[in-house]
């Protein structure tokens, strides 16, 4: 992971942020909308790889509950934290490398997640831009 220099106080936050990204990966592999949706703030903004803008958990939920369980890709998906920038102690920009691996095909995404730490200490997805990487 290519993270900038962080203070020891950030170590626990980095681990918590990695855990959120790992849960995104697991929920996608399992095609589990409930696990995925539990990672969002109620007022989150999410933009899909194809540019669909979803504002608020109700819109994100409706889209996710329709698309994720019906996803027809066969293979594995991985999400790796590539870089974390703490904008404030409780707000981080998280660059992720997303890869879909199938026997005959591989594709990549480059999501950017803005995460915020709530009063309960949990890091949640606040905004996301899921960008498809096009070879060439």
The first five atom37 places (N, CA, C, CB, O) and aatype in JSON, in Angstrom:
{
  "aatype": [20, 20, 20, 20, 20, 20, 20, 20, 20, 20, 20, 20, 20, 20, 20, 20, 20, 20, 20, 20, 20, 20, 20, 20, 20, 20, 20, 20, 20, 20, 20, 20, 20, 20, 20, 20, 20, 20, 20, 20, 20, 20, 20, 20, 20, 20, 20, 20, 20, 20, 20, 20, 20, 20, 20, 20, 20, 20, 20, 20, 20, 20, 20, 20, 20, 20, 20, 20, 20, 20, 20, 20, 20, 20, 20, 20, 20, 20, 20, 20, 20, 20, 20, 20, 20, 20, 20, 20, 20, 20, 20, 20, 20, 20, 20, 20, 20, 20, 20, 20, 20, 20, 20, 20, 20, 20, 20, 20, 20, 20, 20, 20, 20, 20, 20, 20, 20, 20, 20, 20, 20, 20, 20, 20, 20, 20, 20, 20, 20, 20, 20, 20, 20, 20, 20, 20],
  "atom_mask": [
    [1, 1, 1, 1, 1],
    [1, 1, 1, 1, 1],
    [1, 1, 1, 1, 1],
    [1, 1, 1, 1, 1],
    [1, 1, 1, 1, 1],
    [1, 1, 1, 1, 1],
    [1, 1, 1, 1, 1],
    [1, 1, 1, 1, 1],
    [1, 1, 1, 1, 1],
    [1, 1, 1, 1, 1],
    [1, 1, 1, 1, 1],
    [1, 1, 1, 1, 1],
    [1, 1, 1, 1, 1],
    [1, 1, 1, 1, 1],
    [1, 1, 1, 1, 1],
    [1, 1, 1, 1, 1],
    [1, 1, 1, 1, 1],
    [1, 1, 1, 1, 1],
    [1, 1, 1, 1, 1],
    [1, 1, 1, 1, 1],
    [1, 1, 1, 1, 1],
    [1, 1, 1, 1, 1],
    [1, 1, 1, 1, 1],
    [1, 1, 1, 1, 1],
    [1, 1, 1, 1, 1],
    [1, 1, 1, 1, 1],
    [1, 1, 1, 1, 1],
    [1, 1, 1, 1, 1],
    [1, 1, 1, 1, 1],
    [1, 1, 1, 1, 1],
    [1, 1, 1, 1, 1],
    [1, 1, 1, 1, 1],
    [1, 1, 1, 1, 1],
    [1, 1, 1, 1, 1],
    [1, 1, 1, 1, 1],
    [1, 1, 1, 1, 1],
    [1, 1, 1, 1, 1],
    [1, 1, 1, 1, 1],
    [1, 1, 1, 1, 1],
    [1, 1, 1, 1, 1],
    [1, 1, 1, 1, 1],
    [1, 1, 1, 1, 1],
    [1, 1, 1, 1, 1],
    [1, 1, 1, 1, 1],
    [1, 1, 1, 1, 1],
    [1, 1, 1, 1, 1],
    [1, 1, 1, 1, 1],
    [1, 1, 1, 1, 1],
    [1, 1, 1, 1, 1],
    [1, 1, 1, 1, 1],
    [1, 1, 1, 1, 1],
    [1, 1, 1, 1, 1],
    [1, 1, 1, 1, 1],
    [1, 1, 1, 1, 1],
    [1, 1, 1, 1, 1],
    [1, 1, 1, 1, 1],
    [1, 1, 1, 1, 1],
    [1, 1, 1, 1, 1],
    [1, 1, 1, 1, 1],
    [1, 1, 1, 1, 1],
    [1, 1, 1, 1, 1],
    [1, 1, 1, 1, 1],
    [1, 1, 1, 1, 1],
    [1, 1, 1, 1, 1],
    [1, 1, 1, 1, 1],
    [1, 1, 1, 1, 1],
    [1, 1, 1, 1, 1],
    [1, 1, 1, 1, 1],
    [1, 1, 1, 1, 1],
    [1, 1, 1, 1, 1],
    [1, 1, 1, 1, 1],
    [1, 1, 1, 1, 1],
    [1, 1, 1, 1, 1],
    [1, 1, 1, 1, 1],
    [1, 1, 1, 1, 1],
    [1, 1, 1, 1, 1],
    [1, 1, 1, 1, 1],
    [1, 1, 1, 1, 1],
    [1, 1, 1, 1, 1],
    [1, 1, 1, 1, 1],
    [1, 1, 1, 1, 1],
    [1, 1, 1, 1, 1],
    [1, 1, 1, 1, 1],
    [1, 1, 1, 1, 1],
    [1, 1, 1, 1, 1],
    [1, 1, 1, 1, 1],
    [1, 1, 1, 1, 1],
    [1, 1, 1, 1, 1],
    [1, 1, 1, 1, 1],
    [1, 1, 1, 1, 1],
    [1, 1, 1, 1, 1],
    [1, 1, 1, 1, 1],
    [1, 1, 1, 1, 1],
    [1, 1, 1, 1, 1],
    [1, 1, 1, 1, 1],
    [1, 1, 1, 1, 1],
    [1, 1, 1, 1, 1],
    [1, 1, 1, 1, 1],
    [1, 1, 1, 1, 1],
    [1, 1, 1, 1, 1],
    [1, 1, 1, 1, 1],
    [1, 1, 1, 1, 1],
    [1, 1, 1, 1, 1],
    [1, 1, 1, 1, 1],
    [1, 1, 1, 1, 1],
    [1, 1, 1, 1, 1],
    [1, 1, 1, 1, 1],
    [1, 1, 1, 1, 1],
    [1, 1, 1, 1, 1],
    [1, 1, 1, 1, 1],
    [1, 1, 1, 1, 1],
    [1, 1, 1, 1, 1],
    [1, 1, 1, 1, 1],
    [1, 1, 1, 1, 1],
    [1, 1, 1, 1, 1],
    [1, 1, 1, 1, 1],
    [1, 1, 1, 1, 1],
    [1, 1, 1, 1, 1],
    [1, 1, 1, 1, 1],
    [1, 1, 1, 1, 1],
    [1, 1, 1, 1, 1],
    [1, 1, 1, 1, 1],
    [1, 1, 1, 1, 1],
    [1, 1, 1, 1, 1],
    [1, 1, 1, 1, 1],
    [1, 1, 1, 1, 1],
    [1, 1, 1, 1, 1],
    [1, 1, 1, 1, 1],
    [1, 1, 1, 1, 1],
    [1, 1, 1, 1, 1],
    [1, 1, 1, 1, 1],
    [1, 1, 1, 1, 1],
    [1, 1, 1, 1, 1],
    [1, 1, 1, 1, 1],
    [1, 1, 1, 1, 1],
    [1, 1, 1, 1, 1]
  ],
  "atom_positions": [
    [[0.84, -1.17, 0.0], [0.0, 0.0, 0.0], [0.89, 1.24, 0.0], [-0.96, 0.0, 1.21], [1.86, 1.32, 0.75]],
    [[0.54, 2.18, -0.84], [1.29, 3.42, -0.96], [0.57, 4.5, -0.17], [1.46, 3.84, -2.45], [-0.13, 5.34, -0.75]],
    [[0.72, 4.49, 1.13], [0.09, 5.54, 1.93], [1.13, 6.57, 2.29], [-0.55, 4.95, 3.2], [2.31, 6.27, 2.42]],
    [[0.68, 7.78, 2.45], [1.61, 8.84, 2.84], [2.06, 8.62, 4.27], [0.96, 10.24, 2.68], [1.53, 7.74, 4.96]],
    [[3.02, 9.38, 4.73], [3.52, 9.25, 6.09], [2.41, 9.61, 7.07], [4.76, 10.14, 6.32], [1.78, 10.67, 6.96]],
    [[2.18, 8.72, 8.02], [1.12, 8.93, 9.0], [1.69, 8.88, 10.4], [0.0, 7.89, 8.84], [2.72, 8.24, 10.64]],
    [[1.04, 9.55, 11.29], [1.44, 9.49, 12.69], [0.99, 8.16, 13.27], [0.85, 10.69, 13.49], [0.1, 7.52, 12.71]],
    [[1.57, 7.75, 14.39], [1.11, 6.51, 15.03], [-0.37, 6.54, 15.36], [1.91, 6.25, 16.29], [-1.02, 5.5, 15.4]],
    [[-0.91, 7.73, 15.6], [-2.34, 7.84, 15.9], [-3.19, 7.39, 14.71], [-2.69, 9.27, 16.29], [-4.33, 6.96, 14.9]],
    [[-2.66, 7.5, 13.5], [-3.4, 7.09, 12.31], [-3.41, 5.58, 12.11], [-2.82, 7.76, 11.09], [-4.21, 5.08, 11.32]],
    [[-2.56, 4.85, 12.79], [-2.44, 3.41, 12.56], [-3.78, 2.69, 12.74], [-1.41, 2.81, 13.5], [-4.15, 1.86, 11.9]],
    [[-4.5, 2.99, 13.8], [-5.79, 2.34, 14.04], [-6.8, 2.75, 12.97], [-6.32, 2.69, 15.44], [-7.61, 1.94, 12.54]],
    [[-6.75, 4.02, 12.56], [-7.66, 4.48, 11.52], [-7.36, 3.8, 10.18], [-7.58, 6.0, 11.36], [-8.28, 3.41, 9.46]],
    [[-6.09, 3.65, 9.85], [-5.71, 2.95, 8.61], [-6.22, 1.52, 8.63], [-4.19, 2.96, 8.42], [-6.73, 1.02, 7.63]],
    [[-6.08, 0.87, 9.76], [-6.55, -0.52, 9.87], [-8.07, -0.58, 9.7], [-6.15, -1.12, 11.23], [-8.58, -1.48, 9.04]],
    [[-8.78, 0.37, 10.29], [-10.24, 0.41, 10.16], [-10.66, 0.69, 8.72], [-10.82, 1.47, 11.1], [-11.64, 0.12, 8.23]],
    [[-9.94, 1.57, 8.04], [-10.22, 1.88, 6.64], [-9.97, 0.65, 5.77], [-9.36, 3.08, 6.15], [-10.77, 0.32, 4.89]],
    [[-8.86, -0.04, 6.01], [-8.59, -1.29, 5.27], [-9.7, -2.3, 5.5], [-7.23, -1.89, 5.7], [-10.08, -3.03, 4.58]],
    [[-10.23, -2.36, 6.72], [-11.31, -3.31, 7.04], [-12.58, -2.96, 6.26], [-11.6, -3.3, 8.57], [-13.3, -3.86, 5.82]],
    [[-12.88, -1.68, 6.08], [-14.03, -1.28, 5.28], [-13.85, -1.75, 3.84], [-14.23, 0.26, 5.32], [-14.77, -2.31, 3.25]],
    [[-12.67, -1.51, 3.28], [-12.41, -1.93, 1.9], [-12.47, -3.45, 1.78], [-11.02, -1.41, 1.43], [-12.98, -3.97, 0.78]],
    [[-11.97, -4.17, 2.77], [-12.05, -5.64, 2.76], [-13.51, -6.1, 2.8], [-11.26, -6.24, 3.97], [-13.86, -7.1, 2.18]],
    [[-14.35, -5.37, 3.52], [-15.77, -5.72, 3.58], [-16.45, -5.42, 2.25], [-16.47, -4.95, 4.72], [-17.33, -6.16, 1.83]],
    [[-16.05, -4.34, 1.58], [-16.57, -4.08, 0.23], [-16.23, -5.28, -0.65], [-15.97, -2.75, -0.37], [-17.1, -5.8, -1.35]],
    [[-14.97, -5.72, -0.62], [-14.55, -6.87, -1.43], [-15.39, -8.11, -1.1], [-13.06, -7.16, -1.2], [-15.92, -8.76, -2.0]],
    [[-15.5, -8.42, 0.16], [-16.25, -9.62, 0.57], [-17.71, -9.54, 0.15], [-16.16, -9.81, 2.1], [-18.28, -10.52, -0.34]],
    [[-18.32, -8.37, 0.33], [-19.74, -8.23, -0.03], [-19.94, -8.37, -1.54], [-20.28, -6.88, 0.44], [-20.96, -8.89, -1.98]],
    [[-18.97, -7.91, -2.32], [-19.06, -8.06, -3.77], [-18.88, -9.52, -4.18], [-18.01, -7.17, -4.47], [-19.6, -10.02, -5.04]],
    [[-17.91, -10.19, -3.57], [-17.68, -11.6, -3.88], [-18.91, -12.45, -3.56], [-16.47, -12.13, -3.11], [-19.26, -13.37, -4.3]],
    [[-19.56, -12.13, -2.45], [-20.75, -12.89, -2.01], [-22.03, -12.38, -2.65], [-20.88, -12.81, -0.5], [-23.09, -13.0, -2.53]],
    [[-21.92, -11.24, -3.34], [-23.1, -10.58, -3.92], [-24.13, -10.32, -2.83], [-23.71, -11.44, -5.07], [-25.32, -10.61, -2.99]],
    [[-23.64, -9.75, -1.72], [-24.43, -9.53, -0.51], [-24.73, -8.04, -0.32], [-23.7, -10.08, 0.73], [-23.89, -7.3, 0.18]],
    [[-25.92, -7.6, -0.73], [-26.23, -6.17, -0.62], [-26.29, -5.67, 0.82], [-27.53, -5.89, -1.31], [-25.9, -4.54, 1.09]],
    [[-26.76, -6.48, 1.76], [-26.87, -6.02, 3.14], [-25.5, -5.7, 3.74], [-27.57, -7.08, 4.0], [-25.33, -4.67, 4.41]],
    [[-24.52, -6.57, 3.51], [-23.18, -6.34, 4.02], [-22.58, -5.06, 3.4], [-22.27, -7.56, 3.73], [-21.94, -4.27, 4.09]],
    [[-22.81, -4.88, 2.11], [-22.31, -3.7, 1.4], [-22.97, -2.42, 1.91], [-22.54, -3.85, -0.1], [-22.29, -1.44, 2.2]],
    [[-24.28, -2.43, 2.02], [-25.03, -1.23, 2.4], [-24.76, -0.79, 3.83], [-26.51, -1.47, 2.22], [-24.91, 0.38, 4.16]],
    [[-24.37, -1.72, 4.69], [-24.05, -1.39, 6.08], [-22.82, -0.49, 6.2], [-23.84, -2.67, 6.89], [-22.55, 0.04, 7.27]],
    [[-22.07, -0.32, 5.11], [-20.84, 0.47, 5.12], [-21.06, 1.95, 4.83], [-19.87, -0.09, 4.11], [-20.11, 2.73, 4.87]],
    [[-22.3, 2.35, 4.53], [-22.59, 3.71, 4.08], [-23.22, 4.59, 5.14], [-23.49, 3.67, 2.89], [-23.99, 4.13, 5.98]],
    [[-22.86, 5.87, 5.09], [-23.61, 6.88, 5.85], [-24.98, 7.03, 5.19], [-22.84, 8.26, 5.9], [-25.1, 6.78, 3.99]],
    [[-26.0, 7.42, 5.94], [-27.33, 7.59, 5.34], [-27.37, 8.63, 4.21], [-28.32, 7.99, 6.41], [-28.18, 8.51, 3.29]],
    [[-26.51, 9.65, 4.28], [-26.52, 10.72, 3.28], [-25.43, 10.57, 2.22], [-26.37, 12.04, 3.97], [-25.07, 11.54, 1.56]],
    [[-24.92, 9.37, 2.07], [-23.8, 9.12, 1.15], [-24.17, 9.44, -0.3], [-23.35, 7.67, 1.25], [-25.34, 9.45, -0.69]],
    [[-23.12, 9.7, -1.09], [-23.24, 9.92, -2.53], [-22.35, 8.87, -3.2], [-22.82, 11.39, -2.96], [-21.19, 8.71, -2.83]],
    [[-22.9, 8.15, -4.18], [-22.17, 7.07, -4.84], [-22.35, 7.23, -6.34], [-22.68, 5.67, -4.36], [-23.46, 7.42, -6.83]],
    [[-21.24, 7.16, -7.08], [-21.3, 7.2, -8.54], [-20.75, 5.89, -9.06], [-20.51, 8.42, -9.11], [-19.62, 5.5, -8.73]],
    [[-21.54, 5.19, -9.88], [-21.14, 3.9, -10.41], [-20.07, 4.06, -11.49], [-22.36, 3.15, -10.97], [-19.8, 5.17, -11.95]],
    [[-19.47, 2.95, -11.88], [-18.44, 2.96, -12.92], [-18.97, 3.48, -14.25], [-17.86, 1.56, -13.11], [-18.21, 3.94, -15.1]],
    [[-20.29, 3.41, -14.43], [-20.9, 3.87, -15.69], [-21.54, 5.24, -15.54], [-21.93, 2.86, -16.17], [-22.28, 5.69, -16.42]],
    [[-21.26, 5.92, -14.41], [-21.68, 7.31, -14.26], [-23.04, 7.54, -13.63], [-21.68, 7.94, -15.56], [-23.49, 8.68, -13.56]],
    [[-23.71, 6.5, -13.16], [-25.0, 6.68, -12.5], [-24.75, 7.26, -11.11], [-25.79, 5.33, -12.41], [-24.0, 6.68, -10.32]],
    [[-25.37, 8.41, -10.81], [-25.2, 9.09, -9.53], [-26.35, 8.7, -8.61], [-25.13, 10.63, -9.72], [-27.52, 8.84, -8.96]],
    [[-25.98, 8.21, -7.44], [-26.95, 7.78, -6.43], [-26.74, 8.62, -5.19], [-26.81, 6.25, -6.11], [-25.64, 8.66, -4.64]],
    [[-27.79, 9.31, -4.75], [-27.68, 10.2, -3.59], [-28.57, 9.67, -2.47], [-28.08, 11.65, -3.97], [-29.78, 9.55, -2.62]],
    [[-27.93, 9.37, -1.35], [-28.65, 8.88, -0.17], [-28.75, 7.36, -0.16], [-30.04, 9.47, -0.12], [-28.72, 6.71, -1.2]],
    [[-28.86, 6.81, 1.03], [-28.86, 5.36, 1.2], [-30.05, 4.7, 0.51], [-28.87, 5.01, 2.68], [-29.93, 3.56, 0.06]],
    [[-31.19, 5.38, 0.42], [-32.34, 4.76, -0.25], [-32.05, 4.52, -1.73], [-33.59, 5.65, -0.11], [-32.36, 3.44, -2.25]],
    [[-31.45, 5.49, -2.41], [-31.11, 5.33, -3.83], [-30.0, 4.3, -4.0], [-30.69, 6.67, -4.45], [-30.05, 3.47, -4.91]],
    [[-28.99, 4.34, -3.13], [-27.89, 3.39, -3.2], [-28.41, 1.97, -2.95], [-26.78, 3.74, -2.18], [-28.0, 1.02, -3.62]],
    [[-29.32, 1.84, -1.99], [-29.9, 0.55, -1.66], [-30.73, -0.01, -2.82], [-30.76, 0.66, -0.41], [-30.58, -1.18, -3.19]],
    [[-31.61, 0.81, -3.38], [-32.45, 0.34, -4.49], [-31.59, -0.16, -5.64], [-33.39, 1.46, -4.98], [-31.86, -1.23, -6.2]],
    [[-30.57, 0.6, -6.01], [-29.68, 0.2, -7.09], [-28.94, -1.09, -6.73], [-28.68, 1.32, -7.41], [-28.92, -2.04, -7.52]],
    [[-28.33, -1.13, -5.55], [-27.51, -2.27, -5.14], [-28.34, -3.54, -5.04], [-26.84, -1.98, -3.79], [-27.9, -4.61, -5.47]],
    [[-29.53, -3.44, -4.47], [-30.38, -4.64, -4.3], [-30.87, -5.18, -5.64], [-31.59, -4.31, -3.41], [-31.23, -6.36, -5.73]],
    [[-30.89, -4.35, -6.67], [-31.26, -4.8, -8.01], [-30.06, -5.39, -8.74], [-31.86, -3.64, -8.81], [-30.17, -6.45, -9.35]],
    [[-28.93, -4.71, -8.68], [-27.78, -5.04, -9.52], [-26.88, -6.12, -8.91], [-26.98, -3.81, -9.78], [-26.5, -7.06, -9.6]],
    [[-26.54, -5.99, -7.64], [-25.54, -6.89, -7.07], [-25.95, -8.36, -7.07], [-25.23, -6.46, -5.66], [-25.18, -9.18, -7.55]],
    [[-27.12, -8.73, -6.56], [-27.46, -10.15, -6.57], [-27.59, -10.73, -7.98], [-28.76, -10.37, -5.82], [-27.4, -11.93, -8.18]],
    [[-27.9, -9.88, -8.96], [-28.1, -10.34, -10.34], [-26.82, -10.29, -11.17], [-29.16, -9.5, -11.0], [-26.83, -10.67, -12.34]],
    [[-25.73, -9.83, -10.58], [-24.47, -9.72, -11.33], [-24.11, -11.09, -11.91], [-23.32, -9.18, -10.43], [-24.13, -12.1, -11.21]],
    [[-23.77, -11.1, -13.19], [-23.53, -12.38, -13.86], [-22.05, -12.67, -14.12], [-24.26, -12.41, -15.16], [-21.73, -13.6, -14.87]],
    [[-21.16, -11.92, -13.51], [-19.74, -12.2, -13.71], [-19.35, -13.45, -12.93], [-18.87, -10.99, -13.26], [-19.81, -13.7, -11.82]],
    [[-18.5, -14.21, -13.57], [-18.0, -15.43, -12.92], [-16.52, -15.22, -12.67], [-18.26, -16.72, -13.8], [-15.77, -14.88, -13.59]],
    [[-16.1, -15.42, -11.48], [-14.7, -15.21, -11.15], [-14.56, -14.6, -9.78], [-14.02, -14.34, -12.2], [-15.39, -14.81, -8.9]],
    [[-13.5, -13.84, -9.62], [-13.17, -13.23, -8.35], [-13.03, -11.73, -8.51], [-11.87, -13.83, -7.78], [-12.72, -11.23, -9.6]],
    [[-13.27, -11.02, -7.43], [-13.04, -9.59, -7.43], [-12.14, -9.27, -6.24], [-14.39, -8.8, -7.36], [-12.31, -9.82, -5.15]],
    [[-11.18, -8.39, -6.47], [-10.3, -7.98, -5.38], [-10.31, -6.45, -5.27], [-8.85, -8.5, -5.61], [-10.45, -5.74, -6.26]],
    [[-10.16, -5.98, -4.05], [-10.09, -4.55, -3.75], [-8.87, -4.35, -2.87], [-11.4, -4.01, -3.05], [-8.78, -4.93, -1.79]],
    [[-7.94, -3.54, -3.32], [-6.73, -3.26, -2.56], [-6.61, -1.76, -2.33], [-5.48, -3.8, -3.28], [-6.76, -0.96, -3.25]],
    [[-6.33, -1.38, -1.09], [-6.09, 0.03, -0.78], [-4.76, 0.42, -1.4], [-6.09, 0.3, 0.78], [-3.72, -0.18, -1.11]],
    [[-4.79, 1.43, -2.27], [-3.57, 1.89, -2.94], [-2.98, 3.12, -2.26], [-3.86, 2.2, -4.4], [-1.76, 3.29, -2.23]],
    [[-3.83, 3.97, -1.71], [-3.35, 5.21, -1.09], [-4.43, 5.76, -0.16], [-2.95, 6.26, -2.16], [-5.62, 5.7, -0.47]],
    [[-4.0, 6.31, 0.96], [-4.92, 6.97, 1.89], [-4.39, 8.37, 2.17], [-5.07, 6.16, 3.22], [-3.22, 8.54, 2.52]],
    [[-5.25, 9.36, 2.02], [-4.92, 10.74, 2.35], [-5.89, 11.2, 3.42], [-4.97, 11.67, 1.09], [-7.09, 11.3, 3.17]],
    [[-5.39, 11.47, 4.61], [-6.25, 12.01, 5.67], [-6.44, 13.5, 5.4], [-5.63, 11.76, 7.09], [-5.5, 14.29, 5.52]],
    [[-7.65, 13.88, 5.03], [-7.99, 15.27, 4.77], [-8.13, 16.01, 6.1], [-9.29, 15.38, 3.94], [-7.7, 17.16, 6.25]],
    [[-8.73, 15.34, 7.04], [-8.83, 15.74, 8.45], [-8.68, 14.46, 9.24], [-10.22, 16.5, 8.77], [-8.72, 13.38, 8.66]],
    [[-8.52, 14.53, 10.54], [-8.38, 13.28, 11.31], [-9.57, 12.33, 11.16], [-8.2, 13.61, 12.77], [-9.42, 11.12, 11.34]],
    [[-10.75, 12.88, 10.82], [-11.95, 12.05, 10.71], [-12.47, 11.93, 9.28], [-13.02, 12.61, 11.59], [-13.59, 11.45, 9.07]],
    [[-11.68, 12.35, 8.29], [-12.08, 12.27, 6.87], [-10.87, 11.82, 6.07], [-12.62, 13.64, 6.35], [-9.78, 12.38, 6.2]],
    [[-11.07, 10.81, 5.23], [-9.97, 10.3, 4.42], [-10.43, 10.05, 2.99], [-9.41, 9.0, 5.03], [-11.55, 9.61, 2.75]],
    [[-9.54, 10.36, 2.05], [-9.71, 9.99, 0.65], [-8.93, 8.7, 0.46], [-9.22, 11.14, -0.34], [-7.75, 8.62, 0.78]],
    [[-9.61, 7.68, -0.07], [-9.01, 6.35, -0.18], [-9.05, 5.9, -1.63], [-9.75, 5.33, 0.74], [-10.13, 5.71, -2.2]],
    [[-7.89, 5.74, -2.22], [-7.79, 5.25, -3.6], [-7.68, 3.74, -3.55], [-6.57, 5.89, -4.36], [-6.88, 3.19, -2.8]],
    [[-8.48, 3.08, -4.35], [-8.58, 1.62, -4.34], [-8.29, 1.07, -5.73], [-9.98, 1.17, -3.86], [-8.65, 1.68, -6.74]],
    [[-7.63, -0.08, -5.78], [-7.46, -0.81, -7.03], [-8.43, -1.99, -6.98], [-5.96, -1.29, -7.23], [-8.35, -2.85, -6.1]],
    [[-9.32, -2.01, -7.94], [-10.38, -3.02, -8.02], [-10.12, -3.89, -9.25], [-11.81, -2.36, -8.07], [-9.96, -3.37, -10.36]],
    [[-10.09, -5.19, -9.06], [-9.85, -6.09, -10.2], [-10.88, -7.2, -10.23], [-8.43, -6.69, -10.14], [-11.15, -7.85, -9.22]],
    [[-11.46, -7.42, -11.41], [-12.35, -8.55, -11.65], [-11.55, -9.57, -12.43], [-13.67, -8.12, -12.42], [-11.07, -9.28, -13.53]],
    [[-11.42, -10.75, -11.88], [-10.59, -11.8, -12.47], [-11.46, -13.0, -12.84], [-9.46, -12.23, -11.5], [-12.05, -13.64, -11.97]],
    [[-11.54, -13.28, -14.11], [-12.29, -14.43, -14.6], [-11.37, -15.23, -15.52], [-13.6, -13.99, -15.36], [-10.36, -14.7, -15.98]],
    [[-11.69, -16.49, -15.78], [-10.8, -17.33, -16.59], [-10.43, -16.73, -17.95], [-11.44, -18.66, -16.81], [-9.27, -16.82, -18.36]],
    [[-11.38, -16.12, -18.65], [-11.08, -15.58, -19.98], [-10.98, -14.07, -20.01], [-12.14, -16.02, -20.95], [-10.76, -13.49, -21.08]],
    [[-11.13, -13.41, -18.87], [-11.24, -11.95, -18.91], [-10.78, -11.34, -17.59], [-12.68, -11.53, -19.22], [-10.94, -11.93, -16.52]],
    [[-10.21, -10.16, -17.7], [-9.85, -9.4, -16.51], [-10.18, -7.94, -16.78], [-8.34, -9.59, -16.14], [-9.92, -7.42, -17.86]],
    [[-10.76, -7.28, -15.78], [-11.01, -5.85, -15.9], [-10.6, -5.17, -14.61], [-12.51, -5.56, -16.24], [-10.45, -5.81, -13.57]],
    [[-10.44, -3.85, -14.7], [-9.95, -3.12, -13.54], [-10.76, -1.85, -13.34], [-8.47, -2.79, -13.69], [-11.23, -1.23, -14.29]],
    [[-10.9, -1.48, -12.08], [-11.52, -0.21, -11.71], [-10.58, 0.55, -10.8], [-12.89, -0.45, -11.02], [-9.65, -0.02, -10.23]],
    [[-10.83, 1.86, -10.69], [-10.0, 2.72, -9.84], [-10.91, 3.59, -8.97], [-9.04, 3.61, -10.7], [-10.96, 4.81, -9.15]],
    [[-11.64, 2.97, -8.03], [-12.54, 3.75, -7.19], [-11.79, 4.73, -6.29], [-13.39, 2.83, -6.35], [-10.65, 4.49, -5.88]],
    [[-12.46, 5.82, -5.99], [-12.02, 6.75, -4.96], [-13.15, 6.82, -3.95], [-11.68, 8.18, -5.56], [-14.27, 7.19, -4.27]],
    [[-12.84, 6.46, -2.71], [-13.81, 6.52, -1.63], [-13.45, 7.67, -0.71], [-13.86, 5.18, -0.84], [-12.29, 7.83, -0.34]],
    [[-14.42, 8.46, -0.35], [-14.26, 9.42, 0.74], [-14.95, 8.76, 1.93], [-14.88, 10.85, 0.39], [-16.13, 8.44, 1.89]],
    [[-14.17, 8.58, 2.99], [-14.7, 7.95, 4.2], [-14.65, 8.95, 5.34], [-13.9, 6.66, 4.56], [-13.78, 9.81, 5.4]],
    [[-15.6, 8.81, 6.24], [-15.59, 9.66, 7.43], [-15.83, 8.79, 8.66], [-16.67, 10.78, 7.33], [-16.53, 7.78, 8.62]],
    [[-15.22, 9.22, 9.75], [-15.37, 8.5, 11.01], [-16.49, 9.16, 11.79], [-14.03, 8.49, 11.85], [-16.46, 10.37, 12.05]],
    [[-17.47, 8.36, 12.15], [-18.61, 8.87, 12.89], [-18.31, 9.03, 14.38], [-19.8, 7.96, 12.71], [-17.23, 8.68, 14.85]],
    [[-19.28, 9.57, 15.09], [-19.14, 9.76, 16.53], [-18.92, 8.44, 17.26], [-20.37, 10.46, 17.09], [-18.34, 8.42, 18.35]],
    [[-19.39, 7.34, 16.67], [-19.2, 6.02, 17.29], [-17.84, 5.41, 16.96], [-20.31, 5.07, 16.84], [-17.54, 4.31, 17.4]],
    [[-17.02, 6.13, 16.18], [-15.68, 5.65, 15.83], [-15.61, 4.83, 14.57], [-15.14, 4.86, 16.95], [-14.52, 4.52, 14.1]],
    [[-16.76, 4.46, 13.99], [-16.77, 3.66, 12.76], [-16.47, 4.52, 11.54], [-18.13, 2.96, 12.59], [-16.97, 5.63, 11.41]],
    [[-15.63, 3.98, 10.65], [-15.38, 4.6, 9.36], [-16.45, 4.13, 8.4], [-13.95, 4.28, 8.83], [-16.7, 2.93, 8.29]],
    [[-17.09, 5.06, 7.69], [-18.15, 4.73, 6.75], [-17.89, 5.4, 5.4], [-19.52, 5.15, 7.31], [-17.21, 6.42, 5.32]],
    [[-18.45, 4.81, 4.37], [-18.38, 5.39, 3.03], [-19.3, 6.61, 2.98], [-18.77, 4.34, 1.92], [-20.49, 6.51, 3.27]],
    [[-18.73, 7.74, 2.61], [-19.45, 8.99, 2.55], [-19.72, 9.38, 1.1], [-18.67, 10.1, 3.27], [-20.8, 9.88, 0.77]],
    [[-18.74, 9.14, 0.25], [-18.87, 9.4, -1.18], [-17.97, 8.43, -1.92], [-18.51, 10.89, -1.53], [-16.91, 8.04, -1.42]],
    [[-18.39, 8.06, -3.1], [-17.57, 7.15, -3.9], [-17.72, 7.45, -5.37], [-17.93, 5.71, -3.62], [-18.8, 7.78, -5.85]],
    [[-16.62, 7.32, -6.08], [-16.59, 7.44, -7.54], [-15.91, 6.18, -8.05], [-15.84, 8.75, -8.01], [-14.7, 6.02, -7.89]],
    [[-16.67, 5.3, -8.66], [-16.15, 4.03, -9.12], [-15.84, 4.14, -10.61], [-17.15, 2.87, -8.84], [-16.75, 4.04, -11.43]],
    [[-14.59, 4.33, -10.96], [-14.17, 4.57, -12.33], [-13.62, 3.31, -12.97], [-13.13, 5.68, -12.38], [-12.73, 2.67, -12.42]],
    [[-14.15, 2.96, -14.12], [-13.65, 1.81, -14.87], [-12.35, 2.21, -15.57], [-14.71, 1.32, -15.91], [-12.25, 3.29, -16.15]],
    [[-11.35, 1.33, -15.5], [-10.08, 1.58, -16.17], [-10.16, 0.96, -17.57], [-8.87, 0.99, -15.36], [-10.44, -0.23, -17.71]],
    [[-9.91, 1.76, -18.58], [-9.96, 1.3, -19.96], [-8.52, 1.15, -20.45], [-10.77, 2.3, -20.87], [-7.72, 2.08, -20.38]],
    [[-8.2, -0.02, -20.93], [-6.84, -0.29, -21.43], [-6.56, 0.57, -22.66], [-6.65, -1.79, -21.77], [-7.44, 0.81, -23.48]],
    [[-5.31, 1.0, -22.75], [-4.96, 1.72, -23.96], [-4.31, 2.97, -23.74], [-6.06, 1.96, -24.75], [-3.97, 3.65, -24.7]]
  ]
}
